[in-house]
Structure formats: C-alpha cells, structure tokens
CSV table of C-alpha atoms in Angstrom, one decimal:
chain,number,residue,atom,x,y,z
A,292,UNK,CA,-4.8,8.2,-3.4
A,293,UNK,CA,-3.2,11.2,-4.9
A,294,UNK,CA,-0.1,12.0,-8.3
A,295,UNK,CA,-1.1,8.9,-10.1
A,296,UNK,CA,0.4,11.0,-13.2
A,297,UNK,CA,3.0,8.1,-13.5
A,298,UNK,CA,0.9,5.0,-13.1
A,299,UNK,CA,-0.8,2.8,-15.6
A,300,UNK,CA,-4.2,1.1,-14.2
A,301,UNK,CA,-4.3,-2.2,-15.2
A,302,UNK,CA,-7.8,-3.9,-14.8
A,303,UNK,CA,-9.1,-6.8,-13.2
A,304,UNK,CA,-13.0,-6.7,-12.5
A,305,UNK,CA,-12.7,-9.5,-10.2
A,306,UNK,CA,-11.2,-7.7,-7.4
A,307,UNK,CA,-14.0,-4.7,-7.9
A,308,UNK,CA,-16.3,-4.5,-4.2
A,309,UNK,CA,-18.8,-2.7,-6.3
A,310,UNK,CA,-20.0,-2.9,-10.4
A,311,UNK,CA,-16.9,-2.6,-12.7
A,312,UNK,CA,-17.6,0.5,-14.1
A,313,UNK,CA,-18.5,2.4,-10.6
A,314,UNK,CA,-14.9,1.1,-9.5
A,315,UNK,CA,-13.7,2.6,-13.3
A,316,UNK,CA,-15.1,5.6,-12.8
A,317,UNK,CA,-13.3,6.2,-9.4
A,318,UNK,CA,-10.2,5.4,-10.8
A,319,UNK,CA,-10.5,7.2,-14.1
A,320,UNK,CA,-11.4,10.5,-11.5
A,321,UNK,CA,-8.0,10.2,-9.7
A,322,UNK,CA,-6.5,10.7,-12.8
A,323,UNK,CA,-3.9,8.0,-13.9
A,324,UNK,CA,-1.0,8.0,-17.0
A,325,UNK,CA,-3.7,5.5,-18.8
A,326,UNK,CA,-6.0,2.7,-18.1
A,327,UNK,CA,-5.6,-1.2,-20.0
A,328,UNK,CA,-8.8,-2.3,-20.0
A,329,UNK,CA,-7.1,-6.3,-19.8
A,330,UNK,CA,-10.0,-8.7,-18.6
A,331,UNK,CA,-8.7,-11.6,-20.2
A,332,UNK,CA,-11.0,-14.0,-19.2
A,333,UNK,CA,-13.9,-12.8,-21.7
A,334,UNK,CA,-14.6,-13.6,-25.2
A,335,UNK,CA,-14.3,-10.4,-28.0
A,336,UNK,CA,-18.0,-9.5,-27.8
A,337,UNK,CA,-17.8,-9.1,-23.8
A,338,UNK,CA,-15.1,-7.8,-24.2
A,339,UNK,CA,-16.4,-4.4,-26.4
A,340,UNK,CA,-19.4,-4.7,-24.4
A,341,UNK,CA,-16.8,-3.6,-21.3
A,342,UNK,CA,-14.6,-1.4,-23.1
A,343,UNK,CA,-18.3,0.8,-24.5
A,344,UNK,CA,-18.7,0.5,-19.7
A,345,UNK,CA,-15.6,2.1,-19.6
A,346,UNK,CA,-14.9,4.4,-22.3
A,347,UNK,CA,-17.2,7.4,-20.9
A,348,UNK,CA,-15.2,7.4,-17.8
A,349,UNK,CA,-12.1,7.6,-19.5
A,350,UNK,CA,-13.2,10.1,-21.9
A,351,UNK,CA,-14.9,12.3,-18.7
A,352,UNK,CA,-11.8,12.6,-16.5
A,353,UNK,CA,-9.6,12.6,-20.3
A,354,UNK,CA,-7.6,9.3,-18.8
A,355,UNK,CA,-6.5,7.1,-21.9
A,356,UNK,CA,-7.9,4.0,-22.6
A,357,UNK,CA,-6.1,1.6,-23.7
A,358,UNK,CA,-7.5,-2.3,-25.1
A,359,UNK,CA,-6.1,-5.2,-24.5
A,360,UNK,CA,-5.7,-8.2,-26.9
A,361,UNK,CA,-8.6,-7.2,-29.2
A,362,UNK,CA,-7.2,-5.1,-32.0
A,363,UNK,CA,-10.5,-5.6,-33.9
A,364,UNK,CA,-12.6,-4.2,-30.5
A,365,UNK,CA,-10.0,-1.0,-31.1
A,366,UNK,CA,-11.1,-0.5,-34.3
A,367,UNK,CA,-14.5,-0.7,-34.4
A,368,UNK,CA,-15.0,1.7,-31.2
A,369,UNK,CA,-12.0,4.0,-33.3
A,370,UNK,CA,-10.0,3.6,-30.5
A,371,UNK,CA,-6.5,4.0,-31.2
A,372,UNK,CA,-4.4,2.7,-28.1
A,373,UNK,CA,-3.9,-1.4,-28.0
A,374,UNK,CA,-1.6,-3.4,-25.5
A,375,UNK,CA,-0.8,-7.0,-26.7
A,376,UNK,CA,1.5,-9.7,-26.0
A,377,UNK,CA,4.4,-10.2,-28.1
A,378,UNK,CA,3.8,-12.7,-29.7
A,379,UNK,CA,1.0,-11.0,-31.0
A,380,UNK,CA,2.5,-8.3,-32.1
A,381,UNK,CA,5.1,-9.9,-33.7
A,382,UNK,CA,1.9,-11.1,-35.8
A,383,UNK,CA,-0.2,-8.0,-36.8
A,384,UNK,CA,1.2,-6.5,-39.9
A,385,UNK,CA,3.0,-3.3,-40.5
A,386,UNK,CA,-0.8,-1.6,-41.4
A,387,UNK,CA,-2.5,-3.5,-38.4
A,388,UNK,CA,0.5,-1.7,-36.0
A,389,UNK,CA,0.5,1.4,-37.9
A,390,UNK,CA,-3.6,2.3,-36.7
A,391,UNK,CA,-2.5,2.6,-33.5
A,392,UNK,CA,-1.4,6.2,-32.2
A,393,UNK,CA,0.2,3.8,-28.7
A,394,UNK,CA,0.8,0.5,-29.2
A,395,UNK,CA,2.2,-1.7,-26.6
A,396,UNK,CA,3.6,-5.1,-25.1
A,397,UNK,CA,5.2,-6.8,-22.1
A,398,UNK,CA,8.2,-7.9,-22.4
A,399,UNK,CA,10.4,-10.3,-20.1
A,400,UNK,CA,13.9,-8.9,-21.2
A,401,UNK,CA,15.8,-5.9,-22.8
A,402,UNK,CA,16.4,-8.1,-26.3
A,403,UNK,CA,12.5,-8.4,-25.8
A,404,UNK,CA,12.0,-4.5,-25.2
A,405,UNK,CA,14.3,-3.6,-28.4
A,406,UNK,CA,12.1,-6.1,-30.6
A,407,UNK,CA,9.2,-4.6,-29.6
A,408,UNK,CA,10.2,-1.2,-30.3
A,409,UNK,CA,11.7,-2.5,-33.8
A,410,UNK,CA,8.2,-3.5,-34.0
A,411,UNK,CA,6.5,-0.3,-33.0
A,412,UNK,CA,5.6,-0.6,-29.5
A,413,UNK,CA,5.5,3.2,-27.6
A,414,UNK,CA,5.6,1.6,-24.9
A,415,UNK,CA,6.6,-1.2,-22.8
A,416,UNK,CA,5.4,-2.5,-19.6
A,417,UNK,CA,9.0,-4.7,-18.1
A,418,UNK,CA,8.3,-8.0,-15.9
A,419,UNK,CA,10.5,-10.3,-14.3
A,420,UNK,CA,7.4,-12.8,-14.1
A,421,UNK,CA,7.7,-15.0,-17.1
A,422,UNK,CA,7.1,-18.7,-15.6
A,423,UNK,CA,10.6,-18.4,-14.1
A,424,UNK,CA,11.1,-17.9,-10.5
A,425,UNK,CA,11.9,-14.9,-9.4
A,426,UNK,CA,9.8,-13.2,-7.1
A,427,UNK,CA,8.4,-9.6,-7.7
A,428,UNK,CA,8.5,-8.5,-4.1
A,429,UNK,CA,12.5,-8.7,-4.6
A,430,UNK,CA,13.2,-5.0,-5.0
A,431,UNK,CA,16.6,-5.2,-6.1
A,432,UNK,CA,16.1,-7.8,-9.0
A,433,UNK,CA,13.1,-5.3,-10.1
A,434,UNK,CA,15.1,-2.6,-10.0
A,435,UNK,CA,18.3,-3.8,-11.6
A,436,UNK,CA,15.8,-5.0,-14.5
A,437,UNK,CA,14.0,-2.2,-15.2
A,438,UNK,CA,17.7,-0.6,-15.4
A,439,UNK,CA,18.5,-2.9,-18.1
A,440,UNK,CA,15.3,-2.7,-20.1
A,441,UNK,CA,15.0,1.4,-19.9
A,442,UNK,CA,18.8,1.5,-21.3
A,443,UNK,CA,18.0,-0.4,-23.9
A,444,UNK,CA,15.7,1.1,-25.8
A,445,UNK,CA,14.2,4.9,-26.2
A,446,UNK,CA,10.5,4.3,-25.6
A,447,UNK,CA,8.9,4.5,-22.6
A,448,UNK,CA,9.2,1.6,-20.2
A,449,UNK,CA,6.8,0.7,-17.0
A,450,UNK,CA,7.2,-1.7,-13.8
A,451,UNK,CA,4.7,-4.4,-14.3
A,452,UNK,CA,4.4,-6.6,-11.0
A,453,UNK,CA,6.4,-5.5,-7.6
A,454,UNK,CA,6.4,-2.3,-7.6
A,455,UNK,CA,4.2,0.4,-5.4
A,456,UNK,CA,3.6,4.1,-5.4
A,457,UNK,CA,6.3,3.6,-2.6
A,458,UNK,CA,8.5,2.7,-5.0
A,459,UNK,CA,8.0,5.3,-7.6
A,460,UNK,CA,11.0,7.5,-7.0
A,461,UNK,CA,13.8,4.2,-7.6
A,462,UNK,CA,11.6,3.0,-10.4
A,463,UNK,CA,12.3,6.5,-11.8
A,464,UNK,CA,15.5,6.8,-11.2
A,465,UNK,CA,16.4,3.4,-13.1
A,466,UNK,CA,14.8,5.2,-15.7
A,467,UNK,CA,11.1,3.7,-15.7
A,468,UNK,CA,8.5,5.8,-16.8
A,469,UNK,CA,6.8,4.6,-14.5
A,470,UNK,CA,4.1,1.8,-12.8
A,471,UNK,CA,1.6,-0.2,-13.0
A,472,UNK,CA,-1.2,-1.1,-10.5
A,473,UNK,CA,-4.2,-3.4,-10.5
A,474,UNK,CA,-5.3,-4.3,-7.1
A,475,UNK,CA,-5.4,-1.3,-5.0
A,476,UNK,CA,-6.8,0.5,-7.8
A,477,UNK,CA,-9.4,-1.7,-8.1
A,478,UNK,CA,-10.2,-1.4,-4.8
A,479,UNK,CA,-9.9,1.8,-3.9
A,480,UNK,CA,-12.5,4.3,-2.6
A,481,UNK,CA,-13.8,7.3,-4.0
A,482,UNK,CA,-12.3,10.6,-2.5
C-alpha cells in the first residue's frame, strides 16, 4: 500500500490480526496524512495507556497523532492534535479549543462544517452516515456531499465512510482534502 499522503488512519484495534501497536507501527511506516487514535470503547485511563502504545510509532515515522474524545489524555501526554464530536466541541471553551495546534470534528452537513470552523476546527472529517439512510457505498451522494461541505468552508475537509484509495482522485476533485481509512489499514501487512 503505497502515497497514503492524503489519508487519515482512523483506528479500530478490533479489526488488528496481530497486537495493536505492531499493526500501528506498520501503518505509521507507510506514512499517512495523520493517525486518530479513536477506540471508543475504552474508559480515559485505557485510553492514555493506548495512546503512550502508539505515540513512539507516530513520532518514529513523524506521522501525526491525533486523540480522540479525551481532551484531558491530550494534555497530559502534551499532545496538541484532538478530534471530537460536535457536540463536544461546541462544549470546550475558547481556552480548552485554543491548546490545540489541529482540532477537529465530523460533521453531517455543510451548516455543520461552517459551525465547526466558527468554532475552530482545522479540520473536518464529512459523513453522510448520521442515523439517516443513505448508504456510503453510493458514490455519487458521497461525492456531491463532500462538494457541498468543501465549498463551504476554507479548512480542510476529509471523506469519512465510502470512500477508497480508488476513489482518491474524485474525492479531490470535489475538493476533499482527502480520506479516511480504518479497515484495511488495520489490516494491512508490513512491506
């Protein structure tokens, strides 16, 4: 698996055939745009006890790292990149959002995206899942929505769910950034 300069890794230690952070360590080597360490299913002190697994990986092969949920994780381990979910961020203050050098969100719609960015965000990662039923293997409706998410606002903006290496080039041209991948990054081999 090669030019992974426009991908975001998004974790998942679940899907991992070998210990978590092996499998981090192969992907942190091939070089993506960043890594969200995202393992929601763990309480804060797993959590940081993951993110300490990770972190020399990241730093070896100079691949971001970027914390999910845990703002407080961040800042103890000085870690200045966070991904949260609106709502929380919408929470955090204006000093809470200000520690962080790349702060972002997901967001569901383009009036999402511009909050976000009104809010600080650097970043967003676009969906069309949002407990509605569109399906993220529909190209088109994927497409057409990152269009309208990229236009409307002037921070970088990344396919979240649907979208494959295969796809990089119309993600790009609808002005993306950008994609992410879980599975077969958390699967792949070393090469």
């Amino acid at each position: 698996m090669q030019n992974l300069q426009n991908v975001i890794c998004i974790t998942d230690r679940h899907l991992c055939h070998r210990p978590f952070p092996d499998q981090m360590r192969i992907v942190a080597s091939l070089g993506p745009k960043a890594i969200i360490l995202r393992e929601k299913d763990v309480m804060e002190d797993t959590y940081k006890i993951l993110a300490e697994r990770v972190l020399p990986a990241c730093e070896e092969y100079d691949v971001p790292l970027i914390l999910h949920t845990y703002d407080r994780v961040a800042r103890e381990l000085g870690i200045k990149r966070l991904q949260v979910p609106l709502q929380k961020l919408r929470e955090l203050s204006p000093d809470e959002r200000g520690f962080f050098e790349v702060l972002g969100t997901t967001v569901h719609s383009a009036e999402d995206a511009k909050e976000a960015e009104a809010l600080g965000a650097t970043y967003v990662l676009a969906s069309l899942a949002a407990g509605h039923t569109e399906k993220y293997g529909e190209q088109n409706k994927l497409l057409e929505f990152l269009g309208e998410v990229s236009s409307a606002v002037d921070i970088p903006v990344y396919a979240l769910g649907g979208a494959s290496r295969e796809d990089m080039d119309d993600c790009l041209a609808r002005g993306a950034a950008g994609i992410c991948m879980m599975s077969r990054l958390m699967t792949v081999d070393g090469e």
